[in-house]
Each structure stands twice: as structure tokens, then as C-alpha cells.
Amino acid sequence: MGNDALVQAGEQVVDEVLTATRALIALTTRSLGELAADLSAAQYRALVVLASRGPQRMVDLAHLLGVEPSSLGRMCDRLARKGFIRRRRARSDRRSVLVSLSSDGRRVLDEATAARRAVIRSALAELTPQQRECAAVALRALSRAAGEVPDDQWPGDPGA
């Protein structure tokens, strides 16, 4: 396969992944359902990052979410008002603010995840068993490459 063919094949993969991410965003939006009125996709992602990686300094959370610290500050203000996160000064550096998921935030995240599982299960039912297995293998590799932490490796419940 020549270089041009490799580039073209690579672009086809990018196009397929782009289409798949749109489908996944649509599934996520549908699964948020009633929660969507209280929780934007960006706020939901912030809760996922906190659940999957534990408490984070504001600067680190902004980096993980790919947002400016000032935008994250406003997002955290909204999440704190809803009772989904807690903020506190770091003991080692009083200038640093740590953000963590509250037990209410974990509950909302768990509810949203259960709804997402149902929506995803329904979509997967449209595939053959072989297509489901291929999708699982490919998505697992893509998730790892993107730095996503699998659910079974998340830290324990903050309310426990």
C-alpha cells in the first residue's frame, strides 16, 4: 500500500470515528434525559473526571477537561450550588483549591450512567454478536488511547 493509500485509509478511519463520536454524544444526550435540564454535557464530563480520577486541583481539572481555569471556575460554581461537588483548600498549599465529587454528585452520576447503559444496550441490540465484539475491542483501544479510566478502576464512592 502506497503512502497516499495509507493517508486515505487513515482519513477514512478518522471519518468513521468522527461519525461514531457524534452517535455517542447523541446517546449521552438522550440518556441524560431529565437530568439535561440540570446538567450540561460539560458538567457531566467534569463529574465523570472527578469520579474516575478522584479529587483534583482546579488547575489540573481544567487541564483534564481542556477548558480555561476561569471557565472551570464558573462551572464549579454551578456544580457546587447544585451540591454535586465540594471545594476545599489543599492542606499542602493553601493557594490551591481541591475539587471533589460529593455524594449527591455521585448519585446523579450513577443515575445518568444507568440511563446511558440502557440507551447503549438498546443501540447494541441492533448489531450482530460479532459486530458487538468488534465494537467493544475497537472502543476499548480508543478509550485507552484517549486516556479514559475504565469504570471498574475508579476510586471508591466519596459518600462511603
GROMACS .gro file of N, CA and C in nm:
model
  480
    1MET      N    1   0.087  -0.119   0.000
    1MET     CA    2   0.000   0.000   0.000
    1MET      C    3   0.090   0.123   0.000
    2GLY      N    4   0.068   0.213  -0.095
    2GLY     CA    5   0.148   0.334  -0.106
    2GLY      C    6   0.114   0.434   0.004
    3ASN      N    7   0.198   0.536   0.016
    3ASN     CA    8   0.180   0.639   0.119
    3ASN      C    9   0.045   0.710   0.105
    4ASP      N   10   0.006   0.745  -0.018
    4ASP     CA   11  -0.123   0.811  -0.040
    4ASP      C   12  -0.239   0.723   0.007
    5ALA      N   13  -0.228   0.592  -0.021
    5ALA     CA   14  -0.333   0.499   0.020
    5ALA      C   15  -0.339   0.490   0.172
    6LEU      N   16  -0.223   0.493   0.237
    6LEU     CA   17  -0.220   0.490   0.384
    6LEU      C   18  -0.284   0.615   0.442
    7VAL      N   19  -0.254   0.730   0.383
    7VAL     CA   20  -0.313   0.855   0.429
    7VAL      C   21  -0.464   0.851   0.410
    8GLN      N   22  -0.510   0.805   0.292
    8GLN     CA   23  -0.653   0.795   0.264
    8GLN      C   24  -0.721   0.699   0.362
    9ALA      N   25  -0.658   0.583   0.388
    9ALA     CA   26  -0.714   0.487   0.482
    9ALA      C   27  -0.722   0.549   0.622
   10GLY      N   28  -0.619   0.624   0.659
   10GLY     CA   29  -0.620   0.690   0.789
   10GLY      C   30  -0.732   0.792   0.799
   11GLU      N   31  -0.755   0.866   0.693
   11GLU     CA   32  -0.863   0.965   0.692
   11GLU      C   33  -0.999   0.898   0.700
   12GLN      N   34  -1.013   0.782   0.637
   12GLN     CA   35  -1.140   0.709   0.645
   12GLN      C   36  -1.167   0.665   0.789
   13VAL      N   37  -1.062   0.624   0.858
   13VAL     CA   38  -1.077   0.585   1.000
   13VAL      C   39  -1.117   0.707   1.082
   14VAL      N   40  -1.051   0.820   1.057
   14VAL     CA   41  -1.085   0.943   1.129
   14VAL      C   42  -1.232   0.977   1.103
   15ASP      N   43  -1.276   0.967   0.979
   15ASP     CA   44  -1.416   0.997   0.946
   15ASP      C   45  -1.512   0.904   1.020
   16GLU      N   46  -1.478   0.776   1.026
   16GLU     CA   47  -1.565   0.679   1.096
   16GLU      C   48  -1.570   0.708   1.246
   17VAL      N   49  -1.456   0.741   1.304
   17VAL     CA   50  -1.452   0.773   1.447
   17VAL      C   51  -1.528   0.903   1.473
   18LEU      N   52  -1.515   1.000   1.384
   18LEU     CA   53  -1.589   1.125   1.397
   18LEU      C   54  -1.740   1.097   1.398
   19THR      N   55  -1.785   1.016   1.305
   19THR     CA   56  -1.926   0.980   1.300
   19THR      C   57  -1.967   0.906   1.427
   20ALA      N   58  -1.884   0.814   1.472
   20ALA     CA   59  -1.915   0.737   1.593
   20ALA      C   60  -1.922   0.828   1.715
   21THR      N   61  -1.834   0.927   1.724
   21THR     CA   62  -1.839   1.016   1.841
   21THR      C   63  -1.967   1.099   1.841
   22ARG      N   64  -2.014   1.137   1.721
   22ARG     CA   65  -2.143   1.208   1.715
   22ARG      C   66  -2.255   1.118   1.766
   23ALA      N   67  -2.250   0.991   1.727
   23ALA     CA   68  -2.351   0.895   1.773
   23ALA      C   69  -2.344   0.879   1.924
   24LEU      N   70  -2.222   0.872   1.978
   24LEU     CA   71  -2.206   0.857   2.123
   24LEU      C   72  -2.252   0.982   2.198
   25ILE      N   73  -2.227   1.099   2.141
   25ILE     CA   74  -2.276   1.222   2.203
   25ILE      C   75  -2.429   1.222   2.203
   26ALA      N   76  -2.488   1.178   2.093
   26ALA     CA   77  -2.634   1.171   2.087
   26ALA      C   78  -2.689   1.073   2.191
   27LEU      N   79  -2.623   0.957   2.206
   27LEU     CA   80  -2.665   0.861   2.308
   27LEU      C   81  -2.653   0.921   2.448
   28THR      N   82  -2.545   0.994   2.471
   28THR     CA   83  -2.524   1.058   2.601
   28THR      C   84  -2.633   1.160   2.628
   29THR      N   85  -2.662   1.242   2.530
   29THR     CA   86  -2.764   1.346   2.545
   29THR      C   87  -2.899   1.283   2.575
   30ARG      N   88  -2.935   1.179   2.499
   30ARG     CA   89  -3.063   1.110   2.522
   30ARG      C   90  -3.066   1.048   2.662
   31SER      N   91  -2.955   0.989   2.703
   31SER     CA   92  -2.954   0.920   2.832
   31SER      C   93  -2.961   1.016   2.950
   32LEU      N   94  -2.914   1.141   2.931
   32LEU     CA   95  -2.924   1.238   3.040
   32LEU      C   96  -3.069   1.275   3.066
   33GLY      N   97  -3.152   1.267   2.963
   33GLY     CA   98  -3.295   1.289   2.978
   33GLY      C   99  -3.328   1.409   3.063
   34GLU      N  100  -3.402   1.385   3.171
   34GLU     CA  101  -3.445   1.492   3.261
   34GLU      C  102  -3.327   1.561   3.328
   35LEU      N  103  -3.219   1.488   3.346
   35LEU     CA  104  -3.101   1.549   3.408
   35LEU      C  105  -3.041   1.658   3.321
   36ALA      N  106  -3.067   1.653   3.190
   36ALA     CA  107  -3.008   1.751   3.098
   36ALA      C  108  -3.049   1.893   3.135
   37ALA      N  109  -3.164   1.910   3.197
   37ALA     CA  110  -3.206   2.044   3.239
   37ALA      C  111  -3.117   2.097   3.351
   38ASP      N  112  -3.062   2.006   3.432
   38ASP     CA  113  -2.978   2.046   3.545
   38ASP      C  114  -2.829   2.026   3.521
   39LEU      N  115  -2.794   1.953   3.416
   39LEU     CA  116  -2.655   1.913   3.399
   39LEU      C  117  -2.617   1.919   3.251
   40SER      N  118  -2.527   2.009   3.216
   40SER     CA  119  -2.480   2.015   3.077
   40SER      C  120  -2.385   1.899   3.051
   41ALA      N  121  -2.355   1.875   2.925
   41ALA     CA  122  -2.260   1.770   2.889
   41ALA      C  123  -2.122   1.799   2.951
   42ALA      N  124  -2.082   1.925   2.952
   42ALA     CA  125  -1.952   1.963   3.010
   42ALA      C  126  -1.952   1.938   3.161
   43GLN      N  127  -2.061   1.971   3.228
   43GLN     CA  128  -2.071   1.947   3.372
   43GLN      C  129  -2.070   1.796   3.401
   44TYR      N  130  -2.142   1.721   3.319
   44TYR     CA  131  -2.144   1.575   3.333
   44TYR      C  132  -2.001   1.522   3.320
   45ARG      N  133  -1.928   1.570   3.220
   45ARG     CA  134  -1.790   1.526   3.200
   45ARG      C  135  -1.703   1.559   3.321
   46ALA      N  136  -1.723   1.676   3.380
   46ALA     CA  137  -1.647   1.713   3.500
   46ALA      C  138  -1.674   1.613   3.612
   47LEU      N  139  -1.800   1.573   3.630
   47LEU     CA  140  -1.833   1.475   3.734
   47LEU      C  141  -1.767   1.341   3.704
   48VAL      N  142  -1.765   1.301   3.576
   48VAL     CA  143  -1.701   1.175   3.537
   48VAL      C  144  -1.552   1.179   3.569
   49VAL      N  145  -1.487   1.290   3.535
   49VAL     CA  146  -1.343   1.301   3.561
   49VAL      C  147  -1.316   1.294   3.711
   50LEU      N  148  -1.396   1.361   3.791
   50LEU     CA  149  -1.377   1.356   3.937
   50LEU      C  150  -1.402   1.216   3.991
   51ALA      N  151  -1.503   1.148   3.939
   51ALA     CA  152  -1.532   1.012   3.985
   51ALA      C  153  -1.421   0.916   3.944
   52SER      N  154  -1.369   0.934   3.823
   52SER     CA  155  -1.271   0.839   3.770
   52SER      C  156  -1.130   0.865   3.819
   53ARG      N  157  -1.100   0.987   3.859
   53ARG     CA  158  -0.963   1.022   3.896
   53ARG      C  159  -0.948   1.073   4.039
   54GLY      N  160  -1.060   1.085   4.109
   54GLY     CA  161  -1.055   1.134   4.246
   54GLY      C  162  -1.042   1.285   4.250
   55PRO      N  163  -1.029   1.341   4.371
   55PRO     CA  164  -1.019   1.487   4.386
   55PRO      C  165  -0.906   1.544   4.302
   56GLN      N  166  -0.931   1.663   4.246
   56GLN     CA  167  -0.833   1.727   4.158
   56GLN      C  168  -0.814   1.873   4.198
   57ARG      N  169  -0.692   1.922   4.180
   57ARG     CA  170  -0.671   2.066   4.192
   57ARG      C  171  -0.744   2.132   4.076
   58MET      N  172  -0.795   2.253   4.099
   58MET     CA  173  -0.869   2.323   3.994
   58MET      C  174  -0.789   2.332   3.865
   59VAL      N  175  -0.661   2.365   3.875
   59VAL     CA  176  -0.578   2.379   3.756
   59VAL      C  177  -0.566   2.246   3.682
   60ASP      N  178  -0.555   2.137   3.755
   60ASP     CA  179  -0.543   2.005   3.692
   60ASP      C  180  -0.676   1.963   3.629
   61LEU      N  181  -0.786   1.992   3.697
   61LEU     CA  182  -0.917   1.959   3.642
   61LEU      C  183  -0.942   2.037   3.513
   62ALA      N  184  -0.906   2.164   3.511
   62ALA     CA  185  -0.921   2.246   3.390
   62ALA      C  186  -0.841   2.183   3.276
   63HIS      N  187  -0.721   2.139   3.305
   63HIS     CA  188  -0.637   2.076   3.202
   63HIS      C  189  -0.701   1.946   3.153
   64LEU      N  190  -0.748   1.862   3.244
   64LEU     CA  191  -0.810   1.735   3.206
   64LEU      C  192  -0.936   1.756   3.121
   65LEU      N  193  -1.008   1.863   3.148
   65LEU     CA  194  -1.131   1.892   3.073
   65LEU      C  195  -1.105   1.973   2.947
   66GLY      N  196  -0.983   2.026   2.935
   66GLY     CA  197  -0.949   2.106   2.818
   66GLY      C  198  -1.020   2.241   2.816
   67VAL      N  199  -1.036   2.301   2.934
   67VAL     CA  200  -1.103   2.431   2.944
   67VAL      C  201  -1.011   2.529   3.016
   68GLU      N  202  -1.041   2.656   3.001
   68GLU     CA  203  -0.966   2.759   3.071
   68GLU      C  204  -1.005   2.757   3.220
   69PRO      N  205  -0.910   2.786   3.308
   69PRO     CA  206  -0.942   2.788   3.452
   69PRO      C  207  -1.060   2.879   3.487
   70SER      N  208  -1.074   2.993   3.419
   70SER     CA  209  -1.186   3.082   3.450
   70SER      C  210  -1.320   3.016   3.414
   71SER      N  211  -1.323   2.944   3.303
   71SER     CA  212  -1.445   2.872   3.264
   71SER      C  213  -1.475   2.761   3.364
   72LEU      N  214  -1.370   2.692   3.407
   72LEU     CA  215  -1.390   2.586   3.505
   72LEU      C  216  -1.442   2.644   3.635
   73GLY      N  217  -1.391   2.760   3.674
   73GLY     CA  218  -1.438   2.823   3.798
   73GLY      C  219  -1.588   2.847   3.795
   74ARG      N  220  -1.639   2.897   3.682
   74ARG     CA  221  -1.784   2.920   3.669
   74ARG      C  222  -1.860   2.788   3.670
   75MET      N  223  -1.805   2.687   3.602
   75MET     CA  224  -1.869   2.555   3.600
   75MET      C  225  -1.875   2.498   3.742
   76CYS      N  226  -1.767   2.510   3.815
   76CYS     CA  227  -1.762   2.458   3.952
   76CYS      C  228  -1.858   2.535   4.043
   77ASP      N  229  -1.872   2.665   4.021
   77ASP     CA  230  -1.970   2.742   4.098
   77ASP      C  231  -2.109   2.682   4.080
   78ARG      N  232  -2.146   2.652   3.956
   78ARG     CA  233  -2.278   2.595   3.928
   78ARG      C  234  -2.291   2.455   3.989
   79LEU      N  235  -2.188   2.373   3.975
   79LEU     CA  236  -2.193   2.237   4.030
   79LEU      C  237  -2.198   2.239   4.183
   80ALA      N  238  -2.127   2.332   4.245
   80ALA     CA  239  -2.129   2.343   4.391
   80ALA      C  240  -2.267   2.389   4.439
   81ARG      N  241  -2.329   2.484   4.368
   81ARG     CA  242  -2.464   2.529   4.405
   81ARG      C  243  -2.565   2.415   4.398
   82LYS      N  244  -2.545   2.324   4.304
   82LYS     CA  245  -2.634   2.208   4.290
   82LYS      C  246  -2.600   2.099   4.392
   83GLY      N  247  -2.489   2.115   4.460
   83GLY     CA  248  -2.448   2.018   4.561
   83GLY      C  249  -2.376   1.896   4.505
   84PHE      N  250  -2.326   1.905   4.379
   84PHE     CA  251  -2.264   1.791   4.313
   84PHE      C  252  -2.114   1.779   4.338
   85ILE      N  253  -2.052   1.889   4.380
   85ILE     CA  254  -1.908   1.887   4.410
   85ILE      C  255  -1.883   1.960   4.541
   86ARG      N  256  -1.762   1.937   4.594
   86ARG     CA  257  -1.713   2.010   4.711
   86ARG      C  258  -1.580   2.073   4.671
   87ARG      N  259  -1.555   2.190   4.724
   87ARG     CA  260  -1.425   2.257   4.704
   87ARG      C  261  -1.366   2.285   4.840
   88ARG      N  262  -1.233   2.266   4.848
   88ARG     CA  263  -1.164   2.299   4.973
   88ARG      C  264  -1.020   2.334   4.940
   89ARG      N  265  -0.960   2.409   5.030
   89ARG     CA  266  -0.819   2.445   5.014
   89ARG      C  267  -0.733   2.321   5.040
   90ALA      N  268  -0.630   2.305   4.961
   90ALA     CA  269  -0.536   2.195   4.980
   90ALA      C  270  -0.456   2.220   5.107
   91ARG      N  271  -0.432   2.116   5.184
   91ARG     CA  272  -0.356   2.131   5.309
   91ARG      C  273  -0.211   2.167   5.282
   92SER      N  274  -0.156   2.109   5.174
   92SER     CA  275  -0.014   2.132   5.146
   92SER      C  276   0.013   2.268   5.082
   93ASP      N  277  -0.087   2.324   5.016
   93ASP     CA  278  -0.070   2.454   4.950
   93ASP      C  279  -0.203   2.528   4.960
   94ARG      N  280  -0.213   2.620   5.052
   94ARG     CA  281  -0.340   2.690   5.079
   94ARG      C  282  -0.389   2.772   4.959
   95ARG      N  283  -0.300   2.800   4.862
   95ARG     CA  284  -0.343   2.873   4.742
   95ARG      C  285  -0.417   2.781   4.645
   96SER      N  286  -0.399   2.652   4.661
   96SER     CA  287  -0.456   2.554   4.569
   96SER      C  288  -0.593   2.506   4.620
   97VAL      N  289  -0.689   2.497   4.529
   97VAL     CA  290  -0.824   2.451   4.563
   97VAL      C  291  -0.844   2.311   4.506
   98LEU      N  292  -0.887   2.220   4.592
   98LEU     CA  293  -0.918   2.084   4.550
   98LEU      C  294  -1.068   2.071   4.527
   99VAL      N  295  -1.104   2.004   4.420
   99VAL     CA  296  -1.244   1.980   4.386
   99VAL      C  297  -1.267   1.830   4.396
  100SER      N  298  -1.376   1.792   4.462
  100SER     CA  299  -1.410   1.650   4.471
  100SER      C  300  -1.559   1.631   4.448
  101LEU      N  301  -1.594   1.511   4.413
  101LEU     CA  302  -1.733   1.474   4.388
  101LEU      C  303  -1.803   1.456   4.522
  102SER      N  304  -1.921   1.514   4.537
  102SER     CA  305  -1.999   1.494   4.661
  102SER      C  306  -2.080   1.366   4.647
  103SER      N  307  -2.141   1.321   4.756
  103SER     CA  308  -2.225   1.201   4.748
  103SER      C  309  -2.346   1.226   4.658
  104ASP      N  310  -2.400   1.350   4.658
  104ASP     CA  311  -2.510   1.382   4.565
  104ASP      C  312  -2.461   1.380   4.420
  105GLY      N  313  -2.340   1.428   4.397
  105GLY     CA  314  -2.282   1.423   4.263
  105GLY      C  315  -2.264   1.281   4.216
  106ARG      N  316  -2.220   1.195   4.308
  106ARG     CA  317  -2.202   1.053   4.274
  106ARG      C  318  -2.336   0.988   4.243
  107ARG      N  319  -2.438   1.022   4.319
  107ARG     CA  320  -2.572   0.967   4.297
  107ARG      C  321  -2.623   1.006   4.159
  108VAL      N  322  -2.610   1.135   4.124
  108VAL     CA  323  -2.655   1.184   3.993
  108VAL      C  324  -2.575   1.116   3.882
  109LEU      N  325  -2.446   1.103   3.902
  109LEU     CA  326  -2.362   1.037   3.803
  109LEU      C  327  -2.403   0.891   3.786
  110ASP      N  328  -2.430   0.823   3.896
  110ASP     CA  329  -2.474   0.683   3.889
  110ASP      C  330  -2.608   0.670   3.817
  111GLU      N  331  -2.700   0.762   3.843
  111GLU     CA  332  -2.830   0.760   3.774
  111GLU      C  333  -2.811   0.782   3.624
  112ALA      N  334  -2.728   0.879   3.588
  112ALA     CA  335  -2.703   0.907   3.447
  112ALA      C  336  -2.634   0.789   3.380
  113THR      N  337  -2.543   0.724   3.451
  113THR     CA  338  -2.472   0.608   3.395
  113THR      C  339  -2.569   0.493   3.373
  114ALA      N  340  -2.659   0.470   3.467
  114ALA     CA  341  -2.758   0.363   3.448
  114ALA      C  342  -2.846   0.392   3.326
  115ALA      N  343  -2.886   0.516   3.309
  115ALA     CA  344  -2.967   0.553   3.192
  115ALA      C  345  -2.885   0.536   3.064
  116ARG      N  346  -2.758   0.574   3.067
  116ARG     CA  347  -2.672   0.559   2.949
  116ARG      C  348  -2.655   0.413   2.914
  117ARG      N  349  -2.639   0.328   3.016
  117ARG     CA  350  -2.625   0.184   2.990
  117ARG      C  351  -2.748   0.131   2.916
  118ALA      N  352  -2.866   0.173   2.957
  118ALA     CA  353  -2.989   0.127   2.892
  118ALA      C  354  -2.995   0.172   2.747
  119VAL      N  355  -2.960   0.298   2.721
  119VAL     CA  356  -2.963   0.351   2.584
  119VAL      C  357  -2.859   0.280   2.498
  120ILE      N  358  -2.741   0.258   2.553
  120ILE     CA  359  -2.634   0.189   2.480
  120ILE      C  360  -2.673   0.044   2.453
  121ARG      N  361  -2.729  -0.022   2.554
  121ARG     CA  362  -2.773  -0.161   2.537
  121ARG      C  363  -2.872  -0.172   2.421
  122SER      N  364  -2.964  -0.078   2.413
  122SER     CA  365  -3.064  -0.076   2.306
  122SER      C  366  -2.998  -0.059   2.169
  123ALA      N  367  -2.901   0.031   2.160
  123ALA     CA  368  -2.831   0.052   2.033
  123ALA      C  369  -2.750  -0.072   1.995
  124LEU      N  370  -2.685  -0.134   2.093
  124LEU     CA  371  -2.604  -0.253   2.065
  124LEU      C  372  -2.690  -0.372   2.021
  125ALA      N  373  -2.815  -0.375   2.063
  125ALA     CA  374  -2.905  -0.483   2.024
  125ALA      C  375  -2.927  -0.486   1.873
  126GLU      N  376  -2.899  -0.374   1.806
  126GLU     CA  377  -2.915  -0.366   1.661
  126GLU      C  378  -2.797  -0.430   1.587
  127LEU      N  379  -2.691  -0.464   1.658
  127LEU     CA  380  -2.572  -0.523   1.598
  127LEU      C  381  -2.572  -0.675   1.613
  128THR      N  382  -2.497  -0.740   1.526
  128THR     CA  383  -2.478  -0.884   1.541
  128THR      C  384  -2.381  -0.907   1.657
  129PRO      N  385  -2.377  -1.028   1.712
  129PRO     CA  386  -2.279  -1.056   1.819
  129PRO      C  387  -2.135  -1.025   1.775
  130GLN      N  388  -2.101  -1.059   1.651
  130GLN     CA  389  -1.966  -1.032   1.603
  130GLN      C  390  -1.939  -0.882   1.593
  131GLN      N  391  -2.037  -0.804   1.548
  131GLN     CA  392  -2.021  -0.659   1.541
  131GLN      C  393  -2.006  -0.599   1.681
  132ARG      N  394  -2.082  -0.651   1.777
  132ARG     CA  395  -2.071  -0.602   1.915
  132ARG      C  396  -1.931  -0.628   1.969
  133GLU      N  397  -1.876  -0.746   1.943
  133GLU     CA  398  -1.742  -0.779   1.992
  133GLU      C  399  -1.638  -0.690   1.925
  134CYS      N  400  -1.650  -0.672   1.795
  134CYS     CA  401  -1.556  -0.583   1.723
  134CYS      C  402  -1.564  -0.441   1.777
  135ALA      N  403  -1.685  -0.393   1.800
  135ALA     CA  404  -1.704  -0.258   1.855
  135ALA      C  405  -1.639  -0.247   1.992
  136ALA      N  406  -1.658  -0.348   2.076
  136ALA     CA  407  -1.601  -0.345   2.211
  136ALA      C  408  -1.448  -0.339   2.206
  137VAL      N  409  -1.388  -0.420   2.120
  137VAL     CA  410  -1.242  -0.422   2.109
  137VAL      C  411  -1.191  -0.286   2.060
  138ALA      N  412  -1.253  -0.234   1.954
  138ALA     CA  413  -1.207  -0.107   1.898
  138ALA      C  414  -1.228   0.008   1.996
  139LEU      N  415  -1.344   0.012   2.060
  139LEU     CA  416  -1.372   0.122   2.153
  139LEU      C  417  -1.285   0.114   2.277
  140ARG      N  418  -1.254  -0.007   2.323
  140ARG     CA  419  -1.164  -0.023   2.437
  140ARG      C  420  -1.027   0.036   2.403
  141ALA      N  421  -0.976   0.004   2.285
  141ALA     CA  422  -0.845   0.056   2.244
  141ALA      C  423  -0.849   0.208   2.229
  142LEU      N  424  -0.954   0.260   2.169
  142LEU     CA  425  -0.966   0.405   2.152
  142LEU      C  426  -0.977   0.476   2.287
  143SER      N  427  -1.054   0.419   2.377
  143SER     CA  428  -1.070   0.478   2.511
  143SER      C  429  -0.937   0.484   2.584
  144ARG      N  430  -0.861   0.375   2.577
  144ARG     CA  431  -0.730   0.372   2.643
  144ARG      C  432  -0.636   0.475   2.579
  145ALA      N  433  -0.638   0.482   2.446
  145ALA     CA  434  -0.551   0.577   2.376
  145ALA      C  435  -0.585   0.721   2.413
  146ALA      N  436  -0.712   0.747   2.442
  146ALA     CA  437  -0.757   0.882   2.480
  146ALA      C  438  -0.739   0.909   2.629
  147GLY      N  439  -0.692   0.809   2.705
  147GLY     CA  440  -0.665   0.829   2.847
  147GLY      C  441  -0.785   0.813   2.937
  148GLU      N  442  -0.890   0.749   2.888
  148GLU     CA  443  -1.010   0.731   2.969
  148GLU      C  444  -0.987   0.619   3.072
  149VAL      N  445  -1.036   0.639   3.194
  149VAL     CA  446  -1.021   0.541   3.301
  149VAL      C  447  -1.145   0.451   3.301
  150PRO      N  448  -1.128   0.318   3.287
  150PRO     CA  449  -1.244   0.228   3.289
  150PRO      C  450  -1.319   0.236   3.423
  151ASP      N  451  -1.451   0.219   3.417
  151ASP     CA  452  -1.535   0.230   3.537
  151ASP      C  453  -1.486   0.142   3.651
  152ASP      N  454  -1.441   0.020   3.620
  152ASP     CA  455  -1.400  -0.071   3.727
  152ASP      C  456  -1.268  -0.032   3.792
  153GLN      N  457  -1.204   0.074   3.743
  153GLN     CA  458  -1.080   0.123   3.803
  153GLN      C  459  -1.097   0.257   3.873
  154TRP      N  460  -1.223   0.304   3.884
  154TRP     CA  461  -1.249   0.431   3.952
  154TRP      C  462  -1.229   0.414   4.101
  155PRO      N  463  -1.187   0.523   4.170
  155PRO     CA  464  -1.176   0.519   4.317
  155PRO      C  465  -1.314   0.492   4.378
  156GLY      N  466  -1.317   0.457   4.504
  156GLY     CA  467  -1.442   0.427   4.574
  156GLY      C  468  -1.537   0.546   4.584
  157ASP      N  469  -1.658   0.519   4.628
  157ASP     CA  470  -1.764   0.617   4.644
  157ASP      C  471  -1.726   0.722   4.749
  158PRO      N  472  -1.734   0.852   4.717
  158PRO     CA  473  -1.694   0.956   4.812
  158PRO      C  474  -1.785   0.961   4.933
  159GLY      N  475  -1.906   0.912   4.921
  159GLY     CA  476  -2.001   0.917   5.032
  159GLY      C  477  -1.985   0.800   5.127
  160ALA      N  478  -1.900   0.704   5.089
  160ALA     CA  479  -1.885   0.583   5.171
  160ALA      C  480  -1.797   0.608   5.291
   0.00000   0.00000   0.00000
